[in-house]
Amino acid sequence: MGLFSFLKNKFSKKEETKPSEQEEKSLKTYEKGMQKSRKNFASRLDSLSKRYAKVNEEYFEELEQILIESDVGVDLSLRLIEKLLDDAQKEGISDPKKINELLIDNMFVDYATSGDSIENEIRFAEGSVTVLLVVGVNGVGKTTSIAKLARRYQQKGKKVMLVAGDTFRAGATAQLSIWAERLGCPIVTGKENGDPASVVYDGCQFAKNNHIDLMIVDTAGRQQTKQNLMQELAKINRVLGREIPGAPHESFLIIDGTTGQNGVLQAKAFKEVTDLTGIVITKMDGTSKGGIILSIRDELGVPVRFIGLGETMDDLQEFDLDKYLYGLLLGDEEHE
Ligand code: GDP
């Protein structure tokens, strides 16, 4: 059985066994949020397969174009098409719909095999504070994502606190403090333009003294030179590691899903200056073309752990590869 059939079975079975109210709500949010990015891809895939009775050279060329225009990235798009051509020839497949299914199968394999494990939830340190460092450029949705992550783990019964390590942007501390108040969680802040590492040091003391489970650290998001960024993050990492064993346990990069290949370039730049354990892609409810998820994974080997699907603190979903790829194959007929 092909992977697509497997996924389809898996999802239709889910419907038969009646999902819980919570599961249903979560699936609906996900579906609604992903609808736009899906439209950009699935409907094009769908209409392509309807225009051809059998695949030929032009079909593959068009398919390649769709992939590139959906932000899958040139390199990965070319590789996927090459593999698809090869598979199609070997297995004698000429039905466009089958080819599209095979493409999704290959995307799955590429994602699952490029890099680190794809467990989404934060791995908590045993018996001490777990530290999540959050990096990303201004405007991508970093502050909102921090609030969403805090909320997620509060709801799982964890004692969460925030550290306002972005001392350089006017208003960043104030903005994060508003979220902390809404969340009802403690926040440690410093002086504007002060040394972020010293705020982080204060944060560590607070966390240790107050039996915090999860400390989420915001960092400066200005577009600085690579050298500055590297030094700043290295200093923060040094302080964290000295004060809390194994910290930071997780380092998430926030990327705006609507920025396409620009987002991929940002991700590469951050990966060069600090170790990343996960990516959060925001604004997937906007005009994102979706392919950025595959592209980032392929180029960086870092898994997408969560996706942002709106502006409130509940609009965060765990990234689910099955659901995502299955969604890419659902044409408009099933959704409108
Ligand atoms: P920061 O500068 O990176 O800290 O970005 P903010 O968290 O302040 O977010 C910038 C803008 O993006 C705000 O207007 C947010 O409401 C919005 N935003 C953040 N995440 C999402 C998301 O997942 N979906 C949508 N639609 N908007 C988002």
mmCIF file of C-alpha atoms and ligand atoms in Angstrom:
data_model
loop_
_atom_site.group_PDB
_atom_site.id
_atom_site.type_symbol
_atom_site.label_atom_id
_atom_site.label_comp_id
_atom_site.label_asym_id
_atom_site.label_seq_id
_atom_site.Cartn_x
_atom_site.Cartn_y
_atom_site.Cartn_z
ATOM 1 C CA MET A 1 0.000 0.000 0.000
ATOM 2 C CA GLY A 2 1.337 3.448 -0.942
ATOM 3 C CA LEU A 3 1.919 5.981 1.737
ATOM 4 C CA PHE A 4 -0.919 8.142 0.533
ATOM 5 C CA SER A 5 -3.383 5.267 0.814
ATOM 6 C CA PHE A 6 -1.976 4.580 4.243
ATOM 7 C CA LEU A 7 -2.570 8.169 5.326
ATOM 8 C CA LYS A 8 -5.981 8.281 3.764
ATOM 9 C CA ASN A 9 -6.946 5.103 5.585
ATOM 10 C CA LYS A 10 -5.545 6.430 8.782
ATOM 11 C CA PHE A 11 -7.564 9.626 8.545
ATOM 12 C CA SER A 12 -10.812 8.105 7.349
ATOM 13 C CA LYS A 13 -10.546 5.532 10.140
ATOM 14 C CA LYS A 14 -10.213 8.402 12.560
ATOM 15 C CA GLU A 15 -13.498 9.801 11.313
ATOM 16 C CA GLU A 16 -15.258 6.455 11.750
ATOM 17 C CA THR A 17 -14.091 6.096 15.342
ATOM 18 C CA LYS A 18 -15.392 9.566 16.173
ATOM 19 C CA PRO A 19 -12.590 11.814 17.356
ATOM 20 C CA SER A 20 -12.899 13.410 20.781
ATOM 21 C CA GLU A 21 -14.236 16.960 20.951
ATOM 22 C CA GLN A 22 -10.750 18.261 21.652
ATOM 23 C CA GLU A 23 -9.283 16.368 18.682
ATOM 24 C CA GLU A 24 -12.031 17.616 16.425
ATOM 25 C CA LYS A 25 -11.515 21.224 17.485
ATOM 26 C CA SER A 26 -7.799 20.945 16.961
ATOM 27 C CA LEU A 27 -8.234 19.386 13.528
ATOM 28 C CA LYS A 28 -10.670 22.150 12.556
ATOM 29 C CA THR A 29 -8.283 24.918 13.621
ATOM 30 C CA TYR A 30 -5.526 23.219 11.714
ATOM 31 C CA GLU A 31 -7.669 22.730 8.622
ATOM 32 C CA LYS A 32 -8.875 26.319 8.631
ATOM 33 C CA GLY A 33 -5.443 27.721 9.199
ATOM 34 C CA MET A 34 -3.774 25.645 6.553
ATOM 35 C CA GLN A 35 -6.468 26.210 3.961
ATOM 36 C CA LYS A 36 -4.731 29.107 2.244
ATOM 37 C CA SER A 37 -1.375 27.459 1.932
ATOM 38 C CA ARG A 38 -3.050 24.302 0.764
ATOM 39 C CA LYS A 39 -4.926 26.191 -1.935
ATOM 40 C CA ASN A 40 -1.659 27.413 -3.318
ATOM 41 C CA PHE A 41 -0.425 23.890 -3.747
ATOM 42 C CA ALA A 42 -3.184 21.311 -3.765
ATOM 43 C CA SER A 43 -5.487 23.060 -6.169
ATOM 44 C CA ARG A 44 -2.652 23.599 -8.632
ATOM 45 C CA LEU A 45 -1.649 19.969 -8.301
ATOM 46 C CA ASP A 46 -5.234 18.941 -8.741
ATOM 47 C CA SER A 47 -5.876 21.067 -11.818
ATOM 48 C CA LEU A 48 -2.605 19.912 -13.355
ATOM 49 C CA SER A 49 -3.580 16.282 -13.025
ATOM 50 C CA LYS A 50 -6.952 17.042 -14.625
ATOM 51 C CA ARG A 51 -5.360 18.637 -17.670
ATOM 52 C CA TYR A 52 -3.300 15.599 -18.573
ATOM 53 C CA ALA A 53 -4.584 12.098 -19.327
ATOM 54 C CA LYS A 54 -1.050 10.717 -19.081
ATOM 55 C CA VAL A 55 2.109 12.249 -17.722
ATOM 56 C CA ASN A 56 4.784 13.403 -20.156
ATOM 57 C CA GLU A 57 7.799 15.700 -20.141
ATOM 58 C CA GLU A 58 5.652 18.844 -19.951
ATOM 59 C CA TYR A 59 3.775 17.425 -17.008
ATOM 60 C CA PHE A 60 6.945 17.034 -15.015
ATOM 61 C CA GLU A 61 8.105 20.494 -16.037
ATOM 62 C CA GLU A 62 4.869 22.022 -14.811
ATOM 63 C CA LEU A 63 5.037 20.026 -11.634
ATOM 64 C CA GLU A 64 8.556 21.264 -10.990
ATOM 65 C CA GLN A 65 7.379 24.838 -11.516
ATOM 66 C CA ILE A 66 4.563 24.368 -8.986
ATOM 67 C CA LEU A 67 7.011 23.043 -6.408
ATOM 68 C CA ILE A 68 9.422 25.923 -6.871
ATOM 69 C CA GLU A 69 6.643 28.501 -6.764
ATOM 70 C CA SER A 70 5.308 26.913 -3.571
ATOM 71 C CA ASP A 71 8.606 27.619 -1.809
ATOM 72 C CA VAL A 72 9.818 24.046 -1.755
ATOM 73 C CA GLY A 73 13.203 25.424 -2.868
ATOM 74 C CA VAL A 74 14.922 24.878 -6.211
ATOM 75 C CA ASP A 75 17.331 22.256 -5.029
ATOM 76 C CA LEU A 76 14.789 20.026 -3.320
ATOM 77 C CA SER A 77 12.248 20.539 -6.134
ATOM 78 C CA LEU A 78 14.730 19.317 -8.744
ATOM 79 C CA ARG A 79 15.650 16.315 -6.637
ATOM 80 C CA LEU A 80 12.016 15.398 -6.017
ATOM 81 C CA ILE A 81 11.204 15.596 -9.717
ATOM 82 C CA GLU A 82 14.229 13.539 -10.705
ATOM 83 C CA LYS A 83 13.299 10.847 -8.236
ATOM 84 C CA LEU A 84 9.698 10.955 -9.421
ATOM 85 C CA LEU A 85 10.728 10.533 -13.069
ATOM 86 C CA ASP A 86 12.883 7.620 -12.078
ATOM 87 C CA ASP A 87 10.143 5.945 -10.005
ATOM 88 C CA ALA A 88 7.539 6.554 -12.706
ATOM 89 C CA GLN A 89 9.717 4.897 -15.291
ATOM 90 C CA LYS A 90 10.658 1.949 -13.107
ATOM 91 C CA GLU A 91 7.114 1.281 -11.976
ATOM 92 C CA GLY A 92 5.495 2.161 -15.302
ATOM 93 C CA ILE A 93 3.154 4.780 -13.807
ATOM 94 C CA SER A 94 1.578 7.282 -16.164
ATOM 95 C CA ASP A 95 -1.604 8.292 -14.318
ATOM 96 C CA PRO A 96 -1.168 11.913 -13.164
ATOM 97 C CA LYS A 97 -3.060 11.362 -9.905
ATOM 98 C CA LYS A 98 -0.796 8.432 -9.031
ATOM 99 C CA ILE A 99 2.244 10.524 -9.853
ATOM 100 C CA ASN A 100 1.063 13.252 -7.494
ATOM 101 C CA GLU A 101 0.573 10.691 -4.725
ATOM 102 C CA LEU A 102 4.028 9.363 -5.341
ATOM 103 C CA LEU A 103 5.383 12.891 -5.079
ATOM 104 C CA ILE A 104 3.848 13.267 -1.624
ATOM 105 C CA ASP A 105 5.300 9.870 -0.636
ATOM 106 C CA ASN A 106 8.731 11.100 -1.667
ATOM 107 C CA MET A 107 8.270 14.348 0.266
ATOM 108 C CA PHE A 108 7.455 12.289 3.326
ATOM 109 C CA VAL A 109 10.567 10.165 2.961
ATOM 110 C CA ASP A 110 12.763 13.222 2.385
ATOM 111 C CA TYR A 111 11.386 14.948 5.480
ATOM 112 C CA ALA A 112 11.569 11.895 7.682
ATOM 113 C CA THR A 113 15.149 11.132 6.713
ATOM 114 C CA SER A 114 16.752 14.594 6.650
ATOM 115 C CA GLY A 115 18.165 15.125 10.067
ATOM 116 C CA ASP A 116 17.148 15.073 13.697
ATOM 117 C CA SER A 117 14.218 13.217 15.188
ATOM 118 C CA ILE A 118 10.864 14.808 14.729
ATOM 119 C CA GLU A 119 9.399 14.741 18.202
ATOM 120 C CA ASN A 120 7.606 18.059 18.665
ATOM 121 C CA GLU A 121 7.092 18.612 22.373
ATOM 122 C CA ILE A 122 9.809 20.229 24.451
ATOM 123 C CA ARG A 123 12.032 17.686 26.169
ATOM 124 C CA PHE A 124 11.981 18.534 29.852
ATOM 125 C CA ALA A 125 15.110 18.223 31.970
ATOM 126 C CA GLU A 126 14.740 15.920 34.960
ATOM 127 C CA GLY A 127 14.697 17.652 38.315
ATOM 128 C CA SER A 128 15.781 21.082 37.136
ATOM 129 C CA VAL A 129 14.668 24.079 35.133
ATOM 130 C CA THR A 130 14.258 23.491 31.408
ATOM 131 C CA VAL A 131 15.383 26.426 29.287
ATOM 132 C CA LEU A 132 14.007 27.308 25.873
ATOM 133 C CA LEU A 133 15.953 29.974 24.002
ATOM 134 C CA VAL A 134 14.002 31.748 21.279
ATOM 135 C CA VAL A 135 15.689 33.481 18.355
ATOM 136 C CA GLY A 136 14.502 35.160 15.163
ATOM 137 C CA VAL A 137 14.436 38.529 13.442
ATOM 138 C CA ASN A 138 11.984 41.303 14.337
ATOM 139 C CA GLY A 139 8.464 41.052 13.074
ATOM 140 C CA VAL A 140 8.360 37.322 12.405
ATOM 141 C CA GLY A 141 6.046 36.699 15.361
ATOM 142 C CA LYS A 142 8.644 35.867 18.001
ATOM 143 C CA THR A 143 6.894 37.539 20.938
ATOM 144 C CA THR A 144 3.537 36.028 20.044
ATOM 145 C CA SER A 145 5.086 32.579 19.624
ATOM 146 C CA ILE A 146 6.723 32.826 23.050
ATOM 147 C CA ALA A 147 3.310 33.570 24.548
ATOM 148 C CA LYS A 148 1.766 30.665 22.649
ATOM 149 C CA LEU A 149 4.448 28.241 23.819
ATOM 150 C CA ALA A 150 4.132 29.486 27.404
ATOM 151 C CA ARG A 151 0.406 28.932 27.233
ATOM 152 C CA ARG A 152 0.819 25.433 25.798
ATOM 153 C CA TYR A 153 2.998 24.285 28.679
ATOM 154 C CA GLN A 154 0.980 26.083 31.344
ATOM 155 C CA GLN A 155 -1.963 24.065 30.112
ATOM 156 C CA LYS A 156 0.121 20.944 30.544
ATOM 157 C CA GLY A 157 0.582 21.888 34.191
ATOM 158 C CA LYS A 158 4.091 23.345 33.957
ATOM 159 C CA LYS A 159 5.255 26.380 35.888
ATOM 160 C CA VAL A 160 6.411 28.718 33.138
ATOM 161 C CA MET A 161 8.297 32.033 33.257
ATOM 162 C CA LEU A 162 9.585 34.480 30.658
ATOM 163 C CA VAL A 163 12.880 36.351 30.362
ATOM 164 C CA ALA A 164 12.890 39.584 28.359
ATOM 165 C CA GLY A 165 16.303 39.208 26.768
ATOM 166 C CA ASP A 166 15.570 41.560 23.871
ATOM 167 C CA THR A 167 16.800 44.718 25.578
ATOM 168 C CA PHE A 168 17.623 46.524 22.343
ATOM 169 C CA ARG A 169 14.281 46.978 20.687
ATOM 170 C CA ALA A 170 12.252 49.787 22.215
ATOM 171 C CA GLY A 171 9.037 48.310 23.528
ATOM 172 C CA ALA A 172 10.052 44.646 23.297
ATOM 173 C CA THR A 173 10.159 44.220 27.078
ATOM 174 C CA ALA A 174 6.850 46.058 27.506
ATOM 175 C CA GLN A 175 5.209 43.892 24.855
ATOM 176 C CA LEU A 176 6.425 40.677 26.437
ATOM 177 C CA SER A 177 5.330 41.929 29.871
ATOM 178 C CA ILE A 178 1.778 42.396 28.575
ATOM 179 C CA TRP A 179 1.744 38.778 27.449
ATOM 180 C CA ALA A 180 3.160 37.659 30.809
ATOM 181 C CA GLU A 181 0.343 39.459 32.554
ATOM 182 C CA ARG A 182 -2.268 37.855 30.305
ATOM 183 C CA LEU A 183 -0.698 34.467 30.906
ATOM 184 C CA GLY A 184 -0.374 35.098 34.620
ATOM 185 C CA CYS A 185 3.249 34.019 34.561
ATOM 186 C CA PRO A 186 6.341 35.685 36.048
ATOM 187 C CA ILE A 187 8.718 37.666 33.863
ATOM 188 C CA VAL A 188 12.248 38.884 34.504
ATOM 189 C CA THR A 189 13.197 42.092 32.704
ATOM 190 C CA GLY A 190 16.217 44.392 32.509
ATOM 191 C CA LYS A 191 17.096 47.941 31.523
ATOM 192 C CA GLU A 192 16.610 49.114 27.956
ATOM 193 C CA ASN A 193 19.881 48.689 26.034
ATOM 194 C CA GLY A 194 21.309 46.742 28.976
ATOM 195 C CA ASP A 195 23.329 43.550 28.591
ATOM 196 C CA PRO A 196 20.937 40.706 27.649
ATOM 197 C CA ALA A 197 23.227 38.180 29.347
ATOM 198 C CA SER A 198 22.730 39.931 32.666
ATOM 199 C CA VAL A 199 18.920 39.732 32.336
ATOM 200 C CA VAL A 200 19.358 36.060 31.523
ATOM 201 C CA TYR A 201 21.501 35.637 34.655
ATOM 202 C CA ASP A 202 18.754 37.246 36.776
ATOM 203 C CA GLY A 203 16.229 34.995 35.079
ATOM 204 C CA CYS A 204 18.210 31.893 36.030
ATOM 205 C CA GLN A 205 18.307 32.926 39.693
ATOM 206 C CA PHE A 206 14.576 33.544 39.724
ATOM 207 C CA ALA A 207 13.877 30.218 38.029
ATOM 208 C CA LYS A 208 16.018 28.278 40.482
ATOM 209 C CA ASN A 209 14.554 30.021 43.519
ATOM 210 C CA ASN A 210 10.978 29.563 42.428
ATOM 211 C CA HIS A 211 11.004 25.984 41.156
ATOM 212 C CA ILE A 212 10.165 26.972 37.609
ATOM 213 C CA ASP A 213 9.708 24.103 35.130
ATOM 214 C CA LEU A 214 10.165 26.066 31.929
ATOM 215 C CA MET A 215 12.043 29.312 31.402
ATOM 216 C CA ILE A 216 11.510 30.855 27.968
ATOM 217 C CA VAL A 217 14.170 33.376 26.955
ATOM 218 C CA ASP A 218 13.499 36.036 24.334
ATOM 219 C CA THR A 219 16.548 37.371 22.473
ATOM 220 C CA ALA A 220 17.231 40.430 20.326
ATOM 221 C CA GLY A 221 15.747 40.229 16.873
ATOM 222 C CA ARG A 222 17.407 43.153 15.151
ATOM 223 C CA GLN A 223 19.150 42.382 11.883
ATOM 224 C CA GLN A 224 22.631 42.656 13.237
ATOM 225 C CA THR A 225 25.939 41.639 11.782
ATOM 226 C CA LYS A 226 26.694 37.969 12.004
ATOM 227 C CA GLN A 227 29.616 38.647 14.303
ATOM 228 C CA ASN A 228 27.508 40.601 16.826
ATOM 229 C CA LEU A 229 24.721 38.083 16.759
ATOM 230 C CA MET A 230 27.152 35.258 17.287
ATOM 231 C CA GLN A 231 28.844 36.971 20.226
ATOM 232 C CA GLU A 232 25.562 37.922 21.849
ATOM 233 C CA LEU A 233 24.066 34.445 21.591
ATOM 234 C CA ALA A 234 27.324 32.802 22.652
ATOM 235 C CA LYS A 235 27.380 34.961 25.791
ATOM 236 C CA ILE A 236 23.758 34.150 26.627
ATOM 237 C CA ASN A 237 24.416 30.445 26.054
ATOM 238 C CA ARG A 238 27.482 30.582 28.313
ATOM 239 C CA VAL A 239 25.549 32.186 31.169
ATOM 240 C CA LEU A 240 22.682 29.731 30.771
ATOM 241 C CA GLY A 241 24.988 26.716 30.715
ATOM 242 C CA ARG A 242 26.874 27.913 33.780
ATOM 243 C CA GLU A 243 23.754 28.626 35.851
ATOM 244 C CA ILE A 244 21.527 25.718 34.820
ATOM 245 C CA PRO A 245 22.922 22.315 33.863
ATOM 246 C CA GLY A 246 22.439 21.487 30.200
ATOM 247 C CA ALA A 247 20.821 24.848 29.358
ATOM 248 C CA PRO A 248 19.612 25.881 26.894
ATOM 249 C CA HIS A 249 17.848 22.552 26.448
ATOM 250 C CA GLU A 250 16.003 23.777 23.400
ATOM 251 C CA SER A 251 16.700 26.616 20.940
ATOM 252 C CA PHE A 252 13.826 27.507 18.660
ATOM 253 C CA LEU A 253 14.095 29.729 15.627
ATOM 254 C CA ILE A 254 10.931 31.584 14.666
ATOM 255 C CA ILE A 255 10.343 32.035 10.941
ATOM 256 C CA ASP A 256 7.551 33.928 9.218
ATOM 257 C CA GLY A 257 5.947 31.449 6.811
ATOM 258 C CA THR A 258 4.893 34.181 4.416
ATOM 259 C CA THR A 259 8.463 35.262 3.649
ATOM 260 C CA GLY A 260 9.246 32.294 1.430
ATOM 261 C CA GLN A 261 12.849 31.644 0.527
ATOM 262 C CA ASN A 262 13.874 34.695 2.531
ATOM 263 C CA GLY A 263 12.839 32.756 5.606
ATOM 264 C CA VAL A 264 15.045 29.881 4.525
ATOM 265 C CA LEU A 265 18.011 32.271 4.219
ATOM 266 C CA GLN A 266 17.329 33.621 7.730
ATOM 267 C CA ALA A 267 17.214 30.099 9.046
ATOM 268 C CA LYS A 268 20.575 29.296 7.461
ATOM 269 C CA ALA A 269 22.133 32.433 8.944
ATOM 270 C CA PHE A 270 20.927 31.564 12.468
ATOM 271 C CA LYS A 271 21.992 27.962 12.136
ATOM 272 C CA GLU A 272 25.526 29.192 11.479
ATOM 273 C CA VAL A 273 25.694 31.153 14.728
ATOM 274 C CA THR A 274 23.844 28.955 17.202
ATOM 275 C CA ASP A 275 22.649 25.386 17.592
ATOM 276 C CA LEU A 276 18.966 25.066 16.783
ATOM 277 C CA THR A 277 16.751 22.255 18.014
ATOM 278 C CA GLY A 278 13.540 23.332 16.351
ATOM 279 C CA ILE A 279 11.745 25.756 14.106
ATOM 280 C CA VAL A 280 8.412 27.445 14.650
ATOM 281 C CA ILE A 281 6.809 28.670 11.448
ATOM 282 C CA THR A 282 4.336 31.472 12.025
ATOM 283 C CA LYS A 283 1.520 32.972 9.983
ATOM 284 C CA MET A 284 0.658 29.717 8.261
ATOM 285 C CA ASP A 285 -2.907 31.055 8.299
ATOM 286 C CA GLY A 286 -1.734 33.862 6.018
ATOM 287 C CA THR A 287 -0.420 33.753 2.490
ATOM 288 C CA SER A 288 2.251 31.163 3.101
ATOM 289 C CA LYS A 289 2.769 28.746 0.274
ATOM 290 C CA GLY A 290 3.502 25.887 2.642
ATOM 291 C CA GLY A 291 6.557 24.512 0.876
ATOM 292 C CA ILE A 292 8.830 26.409 3.267
ATOM 293 C CA ILE A 293 8.315 23.611 5.808
ATOM 294 C CA LEU A 294 9.931 21.065 3.501
ATOM 295 C CA SER A 295 12.575 23.432 2.286
ATOM 296 C CA ILE A 296 13.815 24.397 5.758
ATOM 297 C CA ARG A 297 13.915 20.825 6.885
ATOM 298 C CA ASP A 298 15.797 19.767 3.786
ATOM 299 C CA GLU A 299 18.365 22.563 3.937
ATOM 300 C CA LEU A 300 18.942 22.666 7.678
ATOM 301 C CA GLY A 301 18.068 19.238 8.986
ATOM 302 C CA VAL A 302 16.228 20.977 11.852
ATOM 303 C CA PRO A 303 12.636 19.845 12.392
ATOM 304 C CA VAL A 304 9.642 22.163 12.306
ATOM 305 C CA ARG A 305 8.163 21.604 15.762
ATOM 306 C CA PHE A 306 5.200 24.003 15.862
ATOM 307 C CA ILE A 307 3.280 26.221 13.524
ATOM 308 C CA GLY A 308 1.496 29.490 14.243
ATOM 309 C CA LEU A 309 -1.993 29.782 12.846
ATOM 310 C CA GLY A 310 -3.248 33.112 14.153
ATOM 311 C CA GLU A 311 -2.696 35.985 16.537
ATOM 312 C CA THR A 312 -4.067 34.671 19.814
ATOM 313 C CA MET A 313 -2.175 32.626 22.356
ATOM 314 C CA ASP A 314 -4.159 29.524 21.489
ATOM 315 C CA ASP A 315 -3.246 29.604 17.811
ATOM 316 C CA LEU A 316 -0.332 27.229 17.979
ATOM 317 C CA GLN A 317 -0.339 23.688 16.704
ATOM 318 C CA GLU A 318 2.117 20.915 16.892
ATOM 319 C CA PHE A 319 3.507 20.271 13.440
ATOM 320 C CA ASP A 320 2.125 17.022 12.137
ATOM 321 C CA LEU A 321 3.845 15.700 9.035
ATOM 322 C CA ASP A 322 1.074 13.245 8.169
ATOM 323 C CA LYS A 323 -1.643 15.847 8.434
ATOM 324 C CA TYR A 324 0.394 18.388 6.544
ATOM 325 C CA LEU A 325 1.232 16.128 3.607
ATOM 326 C CA TYR A 326 -2.226 14.627 3.535
ATOM 327 C CA GLY A 327 -3.569 18.192 3.393
ATOM 328 C CA LEU A 328 -1.388 18.945 0.394
ATOM 329 C CA LEU A 329 -3.225 16.285 -1.569
ATOM 330 C CA LEU A 330 -6.754 17.305 -0.698
ATOM 331 C CA GLY A 331 -8.058 19.236 -3.661
ATOM 332 C CA ASP A 332 -10.571 22.068 -3.539
ATOM 333 C CA GLU A 333 -13.466 19.707 -4.144
ATOM 334 C CA GLU A 334 -13.107 18.344 -0.629
ATOM 335 C CA HIS A 335 -12.732 21.692 1.029
ATOM 336 C CA GLU A 336 -14.987 24.324 -0.406
HETATM 337 P P1 GDP B 1 8.130 39.890 16.788
HETATM 338 O O1 GDP B 1 8.542 41.249 16.327
HETATM 339 O O2 GDP B 1 8.871 38.830 16.057
HETATM 340 O O3 GDP B 1 8.161 39.706 18.254
HETATM 341 O O4 GDP B 1 6.637 39.704 16.282
HETATM 342 P P2 GDP B 1 5.250 39.779 17.055
HETATM 343 O O5 GDP B 1 5.062 38.609 17.915
HETATM 344 O O6 GDP B 1 5.094 41.127 17.665
HETATM 345 O O7 GDP B 1 4.268 39.613 15.812
HETATM 346 C C1 GDP B 1 4.269 40.488 14.699
HETATM 347 C C2 GDP B 1 2.865 40.501 14.096
HETATM 348 O O8 GDP B 1 2.566 39.220 13.570
HETATM 349 C C3 GDP B 1 1.782 40.786 15.137
HETATM 350 O O9 GDP B 1 0.820 41.608 14.529
HETATM 351 C C4 GDP B 1 1.217 39.399 15.451
HETATM 352 O O10 GDP B 1 -0.116 39.456 15.869
HETATM 353 C C5 GDP B 1 1.359 38.723 14.120
HETATM 354 N N1 GDP B 1 1.456 37.260 14.227
HETATM 355 C C6 GDP B 1 2.325 36.517 14.965
HETATM 356 N N2 GDP B 1 2.128 35.184 14.773
HETATM 357 C C7 GDP B 1 1.097 35.078 13.885
HETATM 358 C C8 GDP B 1 0.410 33.963 13.271
HETATM 359 O O11 GDP B 1 0.705 32.777 13.466
HETATM 360 N N3 GDP B 1 -0.599 34.288 12.409
HETATM 361 C C9 GDP B 1 -0.945 35.586 12.127
HETATM 362 N N4 GDP B 1 -1.935 35.789 11.265
HETATM 363 N N5 GDP B 1 -0.319 36.628 12.670
HETATM 364 C C10 GDP B 1 0.681 36.387 13.548
#
